[in-house]
mmCIF file of C-alpha atoms and ligand atoms in Angstrom:
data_model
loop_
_atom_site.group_PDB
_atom_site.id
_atom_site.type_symbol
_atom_site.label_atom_id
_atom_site.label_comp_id
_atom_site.label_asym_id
_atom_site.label_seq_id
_atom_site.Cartn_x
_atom_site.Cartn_y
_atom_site.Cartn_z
ATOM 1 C CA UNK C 1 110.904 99.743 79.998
ATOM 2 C CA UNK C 2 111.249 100.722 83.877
ATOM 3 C CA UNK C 3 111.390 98.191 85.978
ATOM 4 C CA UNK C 4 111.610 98.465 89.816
ATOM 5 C CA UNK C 5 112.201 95.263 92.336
ATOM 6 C CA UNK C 6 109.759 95.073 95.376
ATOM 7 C CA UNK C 7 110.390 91.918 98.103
ATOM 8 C CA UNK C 8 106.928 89.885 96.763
ATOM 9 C CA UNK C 9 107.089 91.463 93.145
ATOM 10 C CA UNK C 10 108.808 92.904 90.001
ATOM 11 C CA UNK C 11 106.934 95.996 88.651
ATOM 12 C CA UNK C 12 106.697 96.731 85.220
ATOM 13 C CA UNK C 13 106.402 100.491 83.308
ATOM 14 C CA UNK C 14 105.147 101.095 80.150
ATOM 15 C CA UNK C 15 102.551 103.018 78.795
ATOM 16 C CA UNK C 16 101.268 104.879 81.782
ATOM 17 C CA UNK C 17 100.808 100.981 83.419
ATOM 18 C CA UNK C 18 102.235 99.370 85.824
ATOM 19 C CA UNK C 19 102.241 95.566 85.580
ATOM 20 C CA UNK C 20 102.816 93.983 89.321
ATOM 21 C CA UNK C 21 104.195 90.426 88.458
ATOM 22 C CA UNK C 22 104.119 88.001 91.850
ATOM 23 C CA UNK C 23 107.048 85.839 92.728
ATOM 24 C CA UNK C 24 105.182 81.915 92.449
ATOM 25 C CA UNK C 25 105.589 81.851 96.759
ATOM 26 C CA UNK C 26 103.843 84.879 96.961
ATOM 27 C CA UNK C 27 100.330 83.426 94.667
ATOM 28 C CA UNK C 28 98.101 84.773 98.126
ATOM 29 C CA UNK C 29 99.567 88.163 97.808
ATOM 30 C CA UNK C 30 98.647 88.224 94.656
ATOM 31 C CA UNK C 31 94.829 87.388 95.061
ATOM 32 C CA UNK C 32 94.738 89.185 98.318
ATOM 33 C CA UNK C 33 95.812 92.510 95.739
ATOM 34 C CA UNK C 34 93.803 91.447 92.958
ATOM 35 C CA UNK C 35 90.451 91.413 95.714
ATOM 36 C CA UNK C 36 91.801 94.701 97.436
ATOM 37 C CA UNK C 37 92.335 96.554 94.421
ATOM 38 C CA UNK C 38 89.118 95.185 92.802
ATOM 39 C CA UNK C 39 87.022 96.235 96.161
ATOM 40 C CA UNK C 40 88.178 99.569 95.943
ATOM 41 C CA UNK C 41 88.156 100.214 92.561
ATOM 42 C CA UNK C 42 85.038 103.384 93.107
ATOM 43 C CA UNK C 43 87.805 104.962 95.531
ATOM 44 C CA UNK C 44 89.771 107.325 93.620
ATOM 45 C CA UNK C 45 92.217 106.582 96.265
ATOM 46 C CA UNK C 46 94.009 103.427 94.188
ATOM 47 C CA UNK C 47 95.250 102.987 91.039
ATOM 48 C CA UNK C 48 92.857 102.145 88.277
ATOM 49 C CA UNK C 49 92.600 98.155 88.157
ATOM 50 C CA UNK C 50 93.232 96.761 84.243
ATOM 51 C CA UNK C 51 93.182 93.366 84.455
ATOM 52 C CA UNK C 52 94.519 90.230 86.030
ATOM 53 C CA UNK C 53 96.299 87.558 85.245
ATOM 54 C CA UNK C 54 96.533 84.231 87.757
ATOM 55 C CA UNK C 55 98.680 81.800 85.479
ATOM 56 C CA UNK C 56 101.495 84.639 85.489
ATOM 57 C CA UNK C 57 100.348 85.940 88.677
ATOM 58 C CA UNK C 58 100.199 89.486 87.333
ATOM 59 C CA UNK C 59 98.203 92.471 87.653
ATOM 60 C CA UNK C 60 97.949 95.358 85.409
ATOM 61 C CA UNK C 61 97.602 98.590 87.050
ATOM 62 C CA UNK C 62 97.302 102.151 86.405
ATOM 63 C CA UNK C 63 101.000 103.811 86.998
ATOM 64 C CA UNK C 64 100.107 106.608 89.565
ATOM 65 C CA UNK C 65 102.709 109.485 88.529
ATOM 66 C CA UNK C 66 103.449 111.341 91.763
ATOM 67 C CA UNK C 67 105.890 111.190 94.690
ATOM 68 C CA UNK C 68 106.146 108.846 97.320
ATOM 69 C CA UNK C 69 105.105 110.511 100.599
ATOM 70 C CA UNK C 70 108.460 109.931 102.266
ATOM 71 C CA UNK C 71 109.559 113.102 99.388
ATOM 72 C CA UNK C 72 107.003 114.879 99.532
ATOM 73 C CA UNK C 73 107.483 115.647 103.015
ATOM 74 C CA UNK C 74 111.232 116.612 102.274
ATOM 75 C CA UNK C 75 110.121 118.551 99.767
ATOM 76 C CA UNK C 76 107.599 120.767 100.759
ATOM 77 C CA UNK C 77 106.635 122.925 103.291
ATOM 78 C CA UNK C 78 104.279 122.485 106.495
ATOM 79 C CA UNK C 79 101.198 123.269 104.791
ATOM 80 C CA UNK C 80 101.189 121.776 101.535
ATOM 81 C CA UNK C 81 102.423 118.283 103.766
ATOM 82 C CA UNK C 82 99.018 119.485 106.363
ATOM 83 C CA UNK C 83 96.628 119.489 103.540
ATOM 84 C CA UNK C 84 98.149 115.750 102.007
ATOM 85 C CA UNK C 85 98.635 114.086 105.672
ATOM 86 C CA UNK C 86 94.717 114.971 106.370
ATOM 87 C CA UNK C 87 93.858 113.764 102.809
ATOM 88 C CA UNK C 88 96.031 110.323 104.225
ATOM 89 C CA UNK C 89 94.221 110.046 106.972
ATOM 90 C CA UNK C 90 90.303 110.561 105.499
ATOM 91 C CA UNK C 91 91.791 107.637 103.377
ATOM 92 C CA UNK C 92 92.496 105.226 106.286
ATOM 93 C CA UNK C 93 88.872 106.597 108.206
ATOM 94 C CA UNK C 94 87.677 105.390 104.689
ATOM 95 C CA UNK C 95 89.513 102.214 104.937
ATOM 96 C CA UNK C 96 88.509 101.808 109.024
ATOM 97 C CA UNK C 97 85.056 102.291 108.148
ATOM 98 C CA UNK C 98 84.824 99.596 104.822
ATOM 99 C CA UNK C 99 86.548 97.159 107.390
ATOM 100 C CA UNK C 100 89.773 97.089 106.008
ATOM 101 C CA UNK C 101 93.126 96.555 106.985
ATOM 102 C CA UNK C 102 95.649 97.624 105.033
ATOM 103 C CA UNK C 103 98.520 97.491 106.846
ATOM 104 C CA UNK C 104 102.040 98.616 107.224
ATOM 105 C CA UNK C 105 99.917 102.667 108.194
ATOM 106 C CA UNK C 106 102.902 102.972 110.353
ATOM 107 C CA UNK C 107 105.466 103.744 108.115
ATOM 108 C CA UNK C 108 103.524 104.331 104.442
ATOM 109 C CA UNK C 109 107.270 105.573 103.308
ATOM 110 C CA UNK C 110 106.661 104.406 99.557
ATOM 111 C CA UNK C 111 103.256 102.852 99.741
ATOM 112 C CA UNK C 112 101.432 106.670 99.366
ATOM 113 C CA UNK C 113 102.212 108.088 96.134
ATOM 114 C CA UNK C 114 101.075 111.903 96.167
ATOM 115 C CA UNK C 115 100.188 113.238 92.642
ATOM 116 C CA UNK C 116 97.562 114.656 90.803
ATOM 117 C CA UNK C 117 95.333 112.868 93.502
ATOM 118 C CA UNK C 118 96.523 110.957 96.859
ATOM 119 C CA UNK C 119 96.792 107.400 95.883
ATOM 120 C CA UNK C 120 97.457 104.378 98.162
ATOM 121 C CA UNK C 121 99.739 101.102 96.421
ATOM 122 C CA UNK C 122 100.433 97.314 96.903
ATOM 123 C CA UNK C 123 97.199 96.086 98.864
ATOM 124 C CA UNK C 124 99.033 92.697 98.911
ATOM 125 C CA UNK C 125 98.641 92.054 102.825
ATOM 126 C CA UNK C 126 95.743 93.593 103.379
ATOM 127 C CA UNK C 127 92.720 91.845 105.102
ATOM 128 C CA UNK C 128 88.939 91.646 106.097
ATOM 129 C CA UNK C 129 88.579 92.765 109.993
ATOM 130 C CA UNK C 130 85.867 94.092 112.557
ATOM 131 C CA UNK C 131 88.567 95.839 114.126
ATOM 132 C CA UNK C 132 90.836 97.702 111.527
ATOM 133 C CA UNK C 133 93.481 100.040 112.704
ATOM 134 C CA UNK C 134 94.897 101.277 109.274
ATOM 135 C CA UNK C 135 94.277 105.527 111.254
ATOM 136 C CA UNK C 136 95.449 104.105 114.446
ATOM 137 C CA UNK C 137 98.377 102.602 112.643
ATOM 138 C CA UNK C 138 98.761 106.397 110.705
ATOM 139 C CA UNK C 139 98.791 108.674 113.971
ATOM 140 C CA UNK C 140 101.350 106.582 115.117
ATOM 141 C CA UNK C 141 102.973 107.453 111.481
ATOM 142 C CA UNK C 142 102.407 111.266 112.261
ATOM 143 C CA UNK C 143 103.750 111.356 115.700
ATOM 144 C CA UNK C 144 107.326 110.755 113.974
ATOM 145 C CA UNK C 145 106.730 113.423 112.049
ATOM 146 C CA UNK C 146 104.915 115.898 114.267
ATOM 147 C CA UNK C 147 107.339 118.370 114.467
ATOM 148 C CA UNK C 148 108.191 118.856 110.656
ATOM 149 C CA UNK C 149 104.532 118.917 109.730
ATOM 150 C CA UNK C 150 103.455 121.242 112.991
ATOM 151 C CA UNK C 151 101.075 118.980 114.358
ATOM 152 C CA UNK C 152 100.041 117.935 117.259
ATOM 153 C CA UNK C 153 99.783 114.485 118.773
ATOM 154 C CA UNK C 154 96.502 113.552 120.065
ATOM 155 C CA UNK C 155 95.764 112.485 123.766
ATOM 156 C CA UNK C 156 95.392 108.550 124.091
ATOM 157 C CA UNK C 157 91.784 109.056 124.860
ATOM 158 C CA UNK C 158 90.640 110.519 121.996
ATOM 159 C CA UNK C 159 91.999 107.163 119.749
ATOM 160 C CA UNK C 160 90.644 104.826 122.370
ATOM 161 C CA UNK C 161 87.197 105.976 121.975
ATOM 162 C CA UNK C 162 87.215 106.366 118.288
ATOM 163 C CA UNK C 163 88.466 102.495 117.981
ATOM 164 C CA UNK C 164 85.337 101.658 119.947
ATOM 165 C CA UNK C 165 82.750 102.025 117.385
ATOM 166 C CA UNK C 166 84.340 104.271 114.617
ATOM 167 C CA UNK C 167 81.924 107.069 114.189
ATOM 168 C CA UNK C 168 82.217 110.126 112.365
ATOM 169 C CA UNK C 169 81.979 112.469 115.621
ATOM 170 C CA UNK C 170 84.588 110.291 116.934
ATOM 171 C CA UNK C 171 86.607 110.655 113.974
ATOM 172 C CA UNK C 172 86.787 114.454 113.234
ATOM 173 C CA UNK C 173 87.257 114.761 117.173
ATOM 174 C CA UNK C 174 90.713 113.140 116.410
ATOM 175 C CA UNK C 175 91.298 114.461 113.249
ATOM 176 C CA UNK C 176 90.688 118.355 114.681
ATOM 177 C CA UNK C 177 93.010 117.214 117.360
ATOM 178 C CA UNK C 178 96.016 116.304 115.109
ATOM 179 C CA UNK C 179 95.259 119.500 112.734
ATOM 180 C CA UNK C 180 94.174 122.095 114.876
HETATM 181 N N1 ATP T 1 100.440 101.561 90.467
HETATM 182 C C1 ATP T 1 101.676 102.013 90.612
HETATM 183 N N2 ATP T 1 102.009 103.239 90.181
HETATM 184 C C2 ATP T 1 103.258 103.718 90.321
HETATM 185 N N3 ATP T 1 104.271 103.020 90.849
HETATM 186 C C3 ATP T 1 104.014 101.773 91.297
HETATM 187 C C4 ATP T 1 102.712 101.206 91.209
HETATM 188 N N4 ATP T 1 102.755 99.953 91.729
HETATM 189 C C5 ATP T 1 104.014 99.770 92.131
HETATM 190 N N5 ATP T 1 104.780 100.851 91.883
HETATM 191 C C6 ATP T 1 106.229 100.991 92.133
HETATM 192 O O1 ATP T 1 106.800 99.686 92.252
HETATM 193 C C7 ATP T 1 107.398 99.519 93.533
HETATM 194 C C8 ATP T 1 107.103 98.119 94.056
HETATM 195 O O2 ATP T 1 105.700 97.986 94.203
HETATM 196 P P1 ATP T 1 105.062 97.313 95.482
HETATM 197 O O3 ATP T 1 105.442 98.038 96.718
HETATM 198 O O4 ATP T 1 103.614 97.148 95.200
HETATM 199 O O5 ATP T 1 105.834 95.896 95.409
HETATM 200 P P2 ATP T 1 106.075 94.807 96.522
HETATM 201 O O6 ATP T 1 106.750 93.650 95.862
HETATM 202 O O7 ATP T 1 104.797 94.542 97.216
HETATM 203 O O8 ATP T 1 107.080 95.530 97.478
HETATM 204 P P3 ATP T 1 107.372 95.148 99.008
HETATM 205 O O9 ATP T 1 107.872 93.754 99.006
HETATM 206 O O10 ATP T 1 108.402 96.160 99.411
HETATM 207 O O11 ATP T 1 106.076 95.292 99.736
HETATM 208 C C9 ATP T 1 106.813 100.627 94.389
HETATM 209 O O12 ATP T 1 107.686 101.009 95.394
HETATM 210 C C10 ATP T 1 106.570 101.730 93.377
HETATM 211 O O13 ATP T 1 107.773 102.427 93.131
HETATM 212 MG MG1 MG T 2 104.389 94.902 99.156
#
């Protein structure tokens, strides 16, 4: 069995699962997850939720076989990392737009795993908010990498007045922005 050693959690392998066991300190990570992953479940856009377990404070996941975006992008070239980075960031409109905040958008290293399908991980400090940020938090991911993925970084402006009210025009103004 595969096991690999997160700060909150120890993750199990087997089967084509992964089983996301909770340190006992961390028992609000773990329902914030179990509610994330639960919520989100008709996204394809996280792993398929088995079960849950609050006496062991586990979870039992789908294992997401894929990359982790920070390899990807070594290991490909401008357009295949294009077509996954816009992918990303529908994700995080997605997210905006349910009034979620997932977090950490600003350096999603090893929480994107790219595969068969784009797939987001660990949901653990994610909350409820009018006022998400999770593309915000992205574009501030892709200005690091703007050069390597030739694209551009969009004017202040542009984010400012899609954080207003988060509409769709608003949205694909930025989007076209960063891709164009
Ligand atoms: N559903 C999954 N499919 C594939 N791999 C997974 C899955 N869930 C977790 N992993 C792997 O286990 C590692 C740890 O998972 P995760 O990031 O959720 O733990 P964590 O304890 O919250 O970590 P951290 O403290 O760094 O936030 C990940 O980096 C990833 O390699
Ligand atoms: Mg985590």
């Amino acid at each position: 069995m595969l096991t690999l050693k997160g700060k909150h959690s120890t993750v199990y392998v087997e089967n084509g699962k992964a089983i996301k066991v909770f340190k006992p300190q961390f028992k609000y990570n773990f329902w914030k997850e179990v509610r994330y992953l639960t919520v989100l479940q008709s996204q394809k856009f996280v792993p398929k939720l088995f079960s849950f377990n609050p006496s062991e404070l586990s979870i039992e996941m789908e294992f997401v076989d894929g990359v982790f975006i920070r390899d990807f992008i070594k290991e490909s070239d401008s357009e295949e990392i294009r077509t996954i980075l816009e992918r990303c960031l529908d994700i995080c409109y997605r997210l905006d737009r349910m009034r979620i905040q997932k977090e950490e958008m600003n350096h999603p290293w090893k929480h994107i795993i790219v595969g068969d399908r784009v797939v987001f991980i660990d949901f653990e400090r994610a909350y409820d908010t009018p006022n998400p940020s999770n593309v915000t938090q992205f574009v501030t991911f892709l200005r690091s990498i703007a050069d390597l993925a030739e694209i551009n970084i969009p004017p202040v402006d542009l984010l400012k007045e899609y954080k207003k009210y988060y509409s769709f025009r608003n949205y694909i103004a930025l989007k076209r922005s960063v891709f164009s």
